Tab-separated table of C-alpha atoms and ligand atoms in Angstrom:
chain	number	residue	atom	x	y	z
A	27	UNK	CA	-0.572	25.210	-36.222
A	28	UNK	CA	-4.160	26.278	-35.135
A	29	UNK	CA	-6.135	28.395	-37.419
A	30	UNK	CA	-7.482	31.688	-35.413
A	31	UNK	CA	-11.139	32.014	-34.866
A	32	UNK	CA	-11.528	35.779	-35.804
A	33	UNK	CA	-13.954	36.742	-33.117
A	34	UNK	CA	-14.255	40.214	-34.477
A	35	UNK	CA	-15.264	38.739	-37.710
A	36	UNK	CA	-18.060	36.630	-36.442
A	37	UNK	CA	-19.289	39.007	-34.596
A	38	UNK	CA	-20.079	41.773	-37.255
A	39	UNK	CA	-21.615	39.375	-39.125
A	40	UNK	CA	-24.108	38.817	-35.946
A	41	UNK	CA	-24.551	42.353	-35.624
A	42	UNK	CA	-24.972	43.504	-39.395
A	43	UNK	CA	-27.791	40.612	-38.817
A	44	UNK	CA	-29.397	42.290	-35.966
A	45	UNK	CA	-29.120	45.643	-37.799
A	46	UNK	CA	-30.741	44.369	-40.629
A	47	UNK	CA	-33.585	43.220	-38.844
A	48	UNK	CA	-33.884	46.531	-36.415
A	49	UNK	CA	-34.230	48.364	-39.497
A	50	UNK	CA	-37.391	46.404	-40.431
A	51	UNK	CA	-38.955	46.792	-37.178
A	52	UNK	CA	-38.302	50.377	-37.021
A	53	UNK	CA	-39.685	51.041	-40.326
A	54	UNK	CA	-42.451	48.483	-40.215
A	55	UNK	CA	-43.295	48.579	-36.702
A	56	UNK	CA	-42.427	51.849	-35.486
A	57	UNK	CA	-40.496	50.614	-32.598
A	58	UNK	CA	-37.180	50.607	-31.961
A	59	UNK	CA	-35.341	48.619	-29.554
A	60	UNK	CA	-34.213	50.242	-26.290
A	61	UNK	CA	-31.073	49.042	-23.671
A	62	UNK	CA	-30.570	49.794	-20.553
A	63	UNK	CA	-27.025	49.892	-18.916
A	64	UNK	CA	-26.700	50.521	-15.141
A	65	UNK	CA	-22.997	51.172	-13.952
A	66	UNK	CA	-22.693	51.276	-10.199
A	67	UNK	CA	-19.131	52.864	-9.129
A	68	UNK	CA	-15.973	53.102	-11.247
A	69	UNK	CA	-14.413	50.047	-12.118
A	70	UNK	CA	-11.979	50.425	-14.928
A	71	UNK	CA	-13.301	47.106	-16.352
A	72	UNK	CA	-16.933	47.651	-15.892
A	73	UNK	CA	-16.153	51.011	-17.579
A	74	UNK	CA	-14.611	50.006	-20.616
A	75	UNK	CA	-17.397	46.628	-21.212
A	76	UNK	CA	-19.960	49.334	-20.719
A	77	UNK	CA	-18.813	51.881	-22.922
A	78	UNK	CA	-18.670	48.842	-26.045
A	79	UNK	CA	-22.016	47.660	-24.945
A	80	UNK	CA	-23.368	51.187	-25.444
A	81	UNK	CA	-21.444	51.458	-29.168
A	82	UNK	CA	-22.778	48.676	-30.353
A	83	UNK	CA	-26.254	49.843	-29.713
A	84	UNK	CA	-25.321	52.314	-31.882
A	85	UNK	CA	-23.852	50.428	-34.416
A	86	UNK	CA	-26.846	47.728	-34.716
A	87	UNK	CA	-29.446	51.348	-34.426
A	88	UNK	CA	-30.375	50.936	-30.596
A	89	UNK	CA	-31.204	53.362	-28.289
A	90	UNK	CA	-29.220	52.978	-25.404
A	91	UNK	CA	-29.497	54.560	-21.897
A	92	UNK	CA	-26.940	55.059	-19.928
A	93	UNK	CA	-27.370	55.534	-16.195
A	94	UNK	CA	-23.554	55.715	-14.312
A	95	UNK	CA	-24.656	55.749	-10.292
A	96	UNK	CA	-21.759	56.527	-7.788
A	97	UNK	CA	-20.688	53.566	-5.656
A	98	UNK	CA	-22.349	54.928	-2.460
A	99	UNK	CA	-25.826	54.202	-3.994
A	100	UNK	CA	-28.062	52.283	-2.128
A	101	UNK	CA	-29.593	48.998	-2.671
A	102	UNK	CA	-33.109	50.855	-2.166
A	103	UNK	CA	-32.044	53.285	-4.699
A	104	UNK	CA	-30.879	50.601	-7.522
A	105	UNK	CA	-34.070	48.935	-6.634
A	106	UNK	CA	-36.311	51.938	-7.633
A	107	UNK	CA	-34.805	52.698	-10.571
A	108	UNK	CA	-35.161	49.293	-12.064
A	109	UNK	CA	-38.599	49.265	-11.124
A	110	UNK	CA	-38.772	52.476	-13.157
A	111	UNK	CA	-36.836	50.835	-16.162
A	112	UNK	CA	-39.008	47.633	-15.404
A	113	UNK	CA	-42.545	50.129	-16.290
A	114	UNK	CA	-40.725	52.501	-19.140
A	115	UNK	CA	-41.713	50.946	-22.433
A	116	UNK	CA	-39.132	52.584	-24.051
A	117	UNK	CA	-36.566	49.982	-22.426
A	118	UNK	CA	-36.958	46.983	-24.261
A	119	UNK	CA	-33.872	45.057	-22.209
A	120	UNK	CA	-32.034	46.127	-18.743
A	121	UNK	CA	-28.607	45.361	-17.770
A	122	UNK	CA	-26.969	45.975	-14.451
A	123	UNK	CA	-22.902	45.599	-15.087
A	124	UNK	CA	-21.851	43.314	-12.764
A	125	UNK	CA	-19.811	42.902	-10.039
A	126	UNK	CA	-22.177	45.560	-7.790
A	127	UNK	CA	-20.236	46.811	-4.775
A	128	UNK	CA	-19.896	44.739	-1.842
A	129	UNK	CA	-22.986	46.608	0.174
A	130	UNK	CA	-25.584	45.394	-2.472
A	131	UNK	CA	-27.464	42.040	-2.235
A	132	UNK	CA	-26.502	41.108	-6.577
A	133	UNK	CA	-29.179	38.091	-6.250
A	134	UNK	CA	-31.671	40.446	-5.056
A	135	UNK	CA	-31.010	42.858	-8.275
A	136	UNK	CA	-31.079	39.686	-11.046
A	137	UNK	CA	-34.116	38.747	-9.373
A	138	UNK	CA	-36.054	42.607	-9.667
A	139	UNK	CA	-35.186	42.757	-13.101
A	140	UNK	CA	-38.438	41.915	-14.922
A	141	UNK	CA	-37.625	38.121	-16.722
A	142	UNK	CA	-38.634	39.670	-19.990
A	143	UNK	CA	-35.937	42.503	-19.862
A	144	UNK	CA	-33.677	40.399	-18.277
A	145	UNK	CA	-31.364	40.901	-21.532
A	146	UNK	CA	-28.036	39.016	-19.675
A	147	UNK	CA	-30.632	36.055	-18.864
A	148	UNK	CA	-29.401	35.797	-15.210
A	149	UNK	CA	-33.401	35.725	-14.015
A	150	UNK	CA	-34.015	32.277	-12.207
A	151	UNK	CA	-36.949	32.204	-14.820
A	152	UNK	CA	-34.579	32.559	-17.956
A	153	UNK	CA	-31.757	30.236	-16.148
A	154	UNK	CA	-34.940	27.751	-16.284
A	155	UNK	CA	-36.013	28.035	-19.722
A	156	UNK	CA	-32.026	27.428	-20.478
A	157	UNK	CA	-32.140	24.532	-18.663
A	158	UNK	CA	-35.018	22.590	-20.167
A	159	UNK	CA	-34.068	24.048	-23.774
A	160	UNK	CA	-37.099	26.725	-24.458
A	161	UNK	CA	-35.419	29.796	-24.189
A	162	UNK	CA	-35.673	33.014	-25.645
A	163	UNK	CA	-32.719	35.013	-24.575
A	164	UNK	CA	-29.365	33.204	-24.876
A	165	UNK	CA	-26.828	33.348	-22.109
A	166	UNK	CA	-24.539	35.937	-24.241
A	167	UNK	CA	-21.337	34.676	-23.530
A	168	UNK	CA	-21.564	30.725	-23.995
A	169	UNK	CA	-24.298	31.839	-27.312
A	170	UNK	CA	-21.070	33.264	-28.292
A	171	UNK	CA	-19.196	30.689	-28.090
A	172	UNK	CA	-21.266	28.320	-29.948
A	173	UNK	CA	-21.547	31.244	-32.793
A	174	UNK	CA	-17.585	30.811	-32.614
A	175	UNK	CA	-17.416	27.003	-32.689
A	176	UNK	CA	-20.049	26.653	-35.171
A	177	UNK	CA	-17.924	29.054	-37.477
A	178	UNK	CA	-15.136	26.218	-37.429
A	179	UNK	CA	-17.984	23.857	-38.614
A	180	UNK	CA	-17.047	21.800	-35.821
A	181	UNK	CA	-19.677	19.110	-35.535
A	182	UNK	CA	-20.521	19.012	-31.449
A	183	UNK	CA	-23.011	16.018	-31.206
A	184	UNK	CA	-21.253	12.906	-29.386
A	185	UNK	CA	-17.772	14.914	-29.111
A	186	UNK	CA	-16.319	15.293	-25.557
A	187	UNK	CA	-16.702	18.997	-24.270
A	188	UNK	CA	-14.428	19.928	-21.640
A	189	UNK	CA	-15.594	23.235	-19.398
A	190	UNK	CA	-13.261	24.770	-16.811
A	191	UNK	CA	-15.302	27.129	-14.835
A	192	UNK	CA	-18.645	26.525	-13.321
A	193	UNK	CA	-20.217	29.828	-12.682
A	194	UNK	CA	-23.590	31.312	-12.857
A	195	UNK	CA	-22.604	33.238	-16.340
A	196	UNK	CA	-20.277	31.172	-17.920
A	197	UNK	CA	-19.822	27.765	-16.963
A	198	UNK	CA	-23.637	26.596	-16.137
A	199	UNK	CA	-25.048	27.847	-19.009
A	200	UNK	CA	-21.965	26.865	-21.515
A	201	UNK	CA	-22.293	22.968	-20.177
A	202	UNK	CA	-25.975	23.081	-21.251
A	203	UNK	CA	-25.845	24.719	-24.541
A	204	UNK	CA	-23.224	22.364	-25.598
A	205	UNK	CA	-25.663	19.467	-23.812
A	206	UNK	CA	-28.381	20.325	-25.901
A	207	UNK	CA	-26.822	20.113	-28.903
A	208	UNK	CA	-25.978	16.396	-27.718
A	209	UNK	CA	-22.315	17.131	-26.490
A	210	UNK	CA	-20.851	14.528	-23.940
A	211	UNK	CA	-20.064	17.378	-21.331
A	212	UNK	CA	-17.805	17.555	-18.227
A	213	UNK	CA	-17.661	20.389	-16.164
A	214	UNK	CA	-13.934	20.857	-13.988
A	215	UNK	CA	-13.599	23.210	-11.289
A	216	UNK	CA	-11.345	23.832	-8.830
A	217	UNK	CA	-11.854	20.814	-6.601
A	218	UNK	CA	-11.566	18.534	-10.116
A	219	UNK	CA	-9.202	15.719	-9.561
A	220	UNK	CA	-7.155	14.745	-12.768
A	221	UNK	CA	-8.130	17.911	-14.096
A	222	UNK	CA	-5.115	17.742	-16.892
A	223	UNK	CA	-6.207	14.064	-18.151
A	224	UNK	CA	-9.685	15.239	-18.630
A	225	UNK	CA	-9.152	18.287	-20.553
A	226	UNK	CA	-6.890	16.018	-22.522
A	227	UNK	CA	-9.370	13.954	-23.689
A	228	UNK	CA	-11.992	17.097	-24.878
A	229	UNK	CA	-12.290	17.841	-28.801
A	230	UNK	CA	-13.616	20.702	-27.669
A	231	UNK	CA	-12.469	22.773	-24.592
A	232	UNK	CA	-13.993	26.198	-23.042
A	233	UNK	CA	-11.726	27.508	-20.436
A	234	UNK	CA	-13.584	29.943	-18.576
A	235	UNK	CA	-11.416	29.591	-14.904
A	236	UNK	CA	-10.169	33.597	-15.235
A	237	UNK	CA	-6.682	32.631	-14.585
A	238	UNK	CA	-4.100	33.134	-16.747
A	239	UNK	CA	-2.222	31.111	-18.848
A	240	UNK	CA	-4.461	28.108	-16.576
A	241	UNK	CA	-4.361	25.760	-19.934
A	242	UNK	CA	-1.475	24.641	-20.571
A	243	UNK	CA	0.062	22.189	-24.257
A	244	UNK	CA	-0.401	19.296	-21.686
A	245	UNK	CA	-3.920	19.825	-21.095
A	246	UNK	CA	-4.966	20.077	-24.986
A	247	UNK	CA	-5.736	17.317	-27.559
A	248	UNK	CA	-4.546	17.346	-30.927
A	249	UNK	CA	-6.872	18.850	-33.191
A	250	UNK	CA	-8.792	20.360	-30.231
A	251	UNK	CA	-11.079	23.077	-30.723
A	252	UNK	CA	-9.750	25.681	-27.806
A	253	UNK	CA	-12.298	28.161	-26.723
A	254	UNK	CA	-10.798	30.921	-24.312
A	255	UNK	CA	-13.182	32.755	-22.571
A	256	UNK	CA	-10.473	34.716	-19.585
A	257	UNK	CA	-9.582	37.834	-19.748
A	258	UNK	CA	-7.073	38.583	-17.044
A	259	UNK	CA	-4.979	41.588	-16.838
A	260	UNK	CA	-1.305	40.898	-15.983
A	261	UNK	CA	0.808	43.126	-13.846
A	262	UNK	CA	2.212	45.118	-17.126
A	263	UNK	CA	-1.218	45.827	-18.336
A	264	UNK	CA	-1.298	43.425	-21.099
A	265	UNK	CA	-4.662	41.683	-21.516
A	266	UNK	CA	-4.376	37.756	-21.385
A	267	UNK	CA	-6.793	35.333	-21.539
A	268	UNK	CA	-7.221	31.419	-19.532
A	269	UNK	CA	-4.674	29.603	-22.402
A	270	UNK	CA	-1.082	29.462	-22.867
A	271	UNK	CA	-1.893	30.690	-26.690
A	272	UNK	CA	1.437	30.361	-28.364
A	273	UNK	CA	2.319	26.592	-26.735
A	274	UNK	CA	-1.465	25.692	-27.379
A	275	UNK	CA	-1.768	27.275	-30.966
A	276	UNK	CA	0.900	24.309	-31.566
A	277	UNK	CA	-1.548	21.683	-30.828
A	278	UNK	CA	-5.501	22.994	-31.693
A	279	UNK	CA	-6.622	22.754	-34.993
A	280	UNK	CA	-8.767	26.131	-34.038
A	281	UNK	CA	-8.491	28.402	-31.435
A	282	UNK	CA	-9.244	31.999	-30.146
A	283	UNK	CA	-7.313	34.968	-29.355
A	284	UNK	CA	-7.424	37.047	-26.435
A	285	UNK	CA	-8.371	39.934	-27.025
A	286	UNK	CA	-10.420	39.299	-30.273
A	287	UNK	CA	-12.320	36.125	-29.484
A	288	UNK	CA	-15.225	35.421	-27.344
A	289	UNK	CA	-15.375	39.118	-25.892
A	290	UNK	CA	-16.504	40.614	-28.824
A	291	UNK	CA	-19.459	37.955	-29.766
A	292	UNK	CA	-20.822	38.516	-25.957
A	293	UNK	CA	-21.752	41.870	-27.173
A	294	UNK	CA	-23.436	40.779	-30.299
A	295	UNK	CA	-25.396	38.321	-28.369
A	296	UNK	CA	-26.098	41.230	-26.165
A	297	UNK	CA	-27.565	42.616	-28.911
A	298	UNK	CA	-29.730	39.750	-30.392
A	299	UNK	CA	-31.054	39.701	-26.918
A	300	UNK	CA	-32.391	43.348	-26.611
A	301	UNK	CA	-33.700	42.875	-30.246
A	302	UNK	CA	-35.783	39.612	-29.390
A	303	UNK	CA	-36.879	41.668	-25.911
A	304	UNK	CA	-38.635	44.100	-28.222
A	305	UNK	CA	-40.142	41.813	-30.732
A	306	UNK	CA	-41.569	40.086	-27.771
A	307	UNK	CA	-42.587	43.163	-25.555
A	308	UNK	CA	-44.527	44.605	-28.991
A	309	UNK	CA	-45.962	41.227	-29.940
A	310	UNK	CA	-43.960	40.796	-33.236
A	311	UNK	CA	-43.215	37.428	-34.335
B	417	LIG	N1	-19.884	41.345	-15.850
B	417	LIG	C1	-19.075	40.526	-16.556
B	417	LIG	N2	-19.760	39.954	-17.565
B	417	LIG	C2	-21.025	40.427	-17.492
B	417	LIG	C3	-22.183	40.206	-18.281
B	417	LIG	O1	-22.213	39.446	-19.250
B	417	LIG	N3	-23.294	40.911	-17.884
B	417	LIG	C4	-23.296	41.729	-16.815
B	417	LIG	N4	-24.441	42.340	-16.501
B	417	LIG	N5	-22.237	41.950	-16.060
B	417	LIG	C5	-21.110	41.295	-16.407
């Protein structure tokens, strides 16, 4: 039976870090770090991520700043008040919640957010500096992951890493943290051929396909570190994430839940971010 990676756990102790540290730059420095959220329309989802990104602001001593726009804004509109965020030196990091509504151009907005606010690190710029391994801001939600694996103390160098999913957010940036810290990494998707034998053979496996109950006791190694980073809401409500937990839980030696795993550290990472933004912004080592 798997042991349960407590993703709550792992990610207070990331916080309480962060918090630590704001407190010394607010009473050393006078400055105090600054995020701001854009909402654009009413997705329950987008809702609820933005309301926890906005506590834990105020649980790590942020200021946060909220700014909910109705979904008939225009692109021109979003566009001028980044450029306003962009030239407020209050706002240390800006996030737009994505997905935008269908009328705005979502490449354009990644791109107008200045790189060193760029807090999500979705800037071409910061996707670069992930790629060759200087980076500054960590792609939150595969950062979190590592946190997550490295709380197993799973050794990653030389072990096969198995990623389903190969988007911008997730499954890029995942496939190259766990590169540069010398995994042997394959990245599935949904054209993957002999996607079951693959995933077989991974000691470590990040399912990040948003499909429920996608990874299957087949699918998993013994031993397997199982990483689940789907959260897909089934027809009675219930929140589930990309794994088949309670056949899988059989076969990893760790695993995550969903809800309680990776969601929560993508919010602490959140937070490192918008903490390094204002080091950098205020020239503080
Ligand atoms: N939508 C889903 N995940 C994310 C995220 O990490 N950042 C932003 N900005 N939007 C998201």
């Amino acid at each position: 039976m798997a042991n349960l990676i407590n993703g709550k756990e792992v990610s207070a102790s990331v916080k309480q870090r962060v918090r630590e540290q704001t407190e010394k730059l607010i009473s050393e420095n006078g400055v105090t770090p600054g995020l701001a959220v854009i909402i654009v329309g009413d997705d329950p989802a987008s809702r609820v991520y933005v309301n926890s990104k906005k506590k834990a602001c105020a649980e790590v001593g942020f200021n946060s700043f909220e700014y909910a726009l109705p979904a008939e804004t225009t692109q021109e509109e979003l566009m001028t008040l980044i450029e306003k965020l962009n030239n407020d030196p209050k706002v240390n990091g800006i996030l737009c919640q994505l997905p935008l509504p269908k009328h705005i151009d979502e490449n354009a907005v990644i791109n107008a957010i200045r790189a060193e606010k760029d807090v999500d690190a979705f800037h071409p710029f910061n996707v670069g500096k992930i790629m060759i391994g200087d980076f500054a801001f960590l792609p939150c939600t595969p950062a979190g992951v590592m946190e997550l694996i490295d709380s197993t103390g799973t050794e990653i160098s030389g072990k096969n890493c198995v990623v389903i999913g190969r988007s911008n957010i997730v499954g890029k940036p995942m496939a190259m943290l766990l590169l540069h810290r010398s995994g042997t990494v394959t990245i599935c998707h949904s054209k993957t051929q002999n996607l079951a034998e693959i995933c077989a053979n991974a000691d470590i496996l990040v399912a990040a396909v948003g499909r429920a109950n996608f990874v299957t006791a087949d699918m998993v190694k013994e031993g397997a570190v199982v990483i689940d980073v789907g959260m897909n809401r089934l027809e009675n409500g219930k929140l589930c994430g990309d794994v088949d937990f309670e056949a899988v839980e059989k076969k990893a030696s760790y695993i995550t839940p969903v809800p309680g795993g990776v969601g929560p550290m993508t919010i602490a990472m959140l937070m490192q971010n918008t903490l390094t933004a204002a080091k950098m912004q205020n020239n503080i080592g």
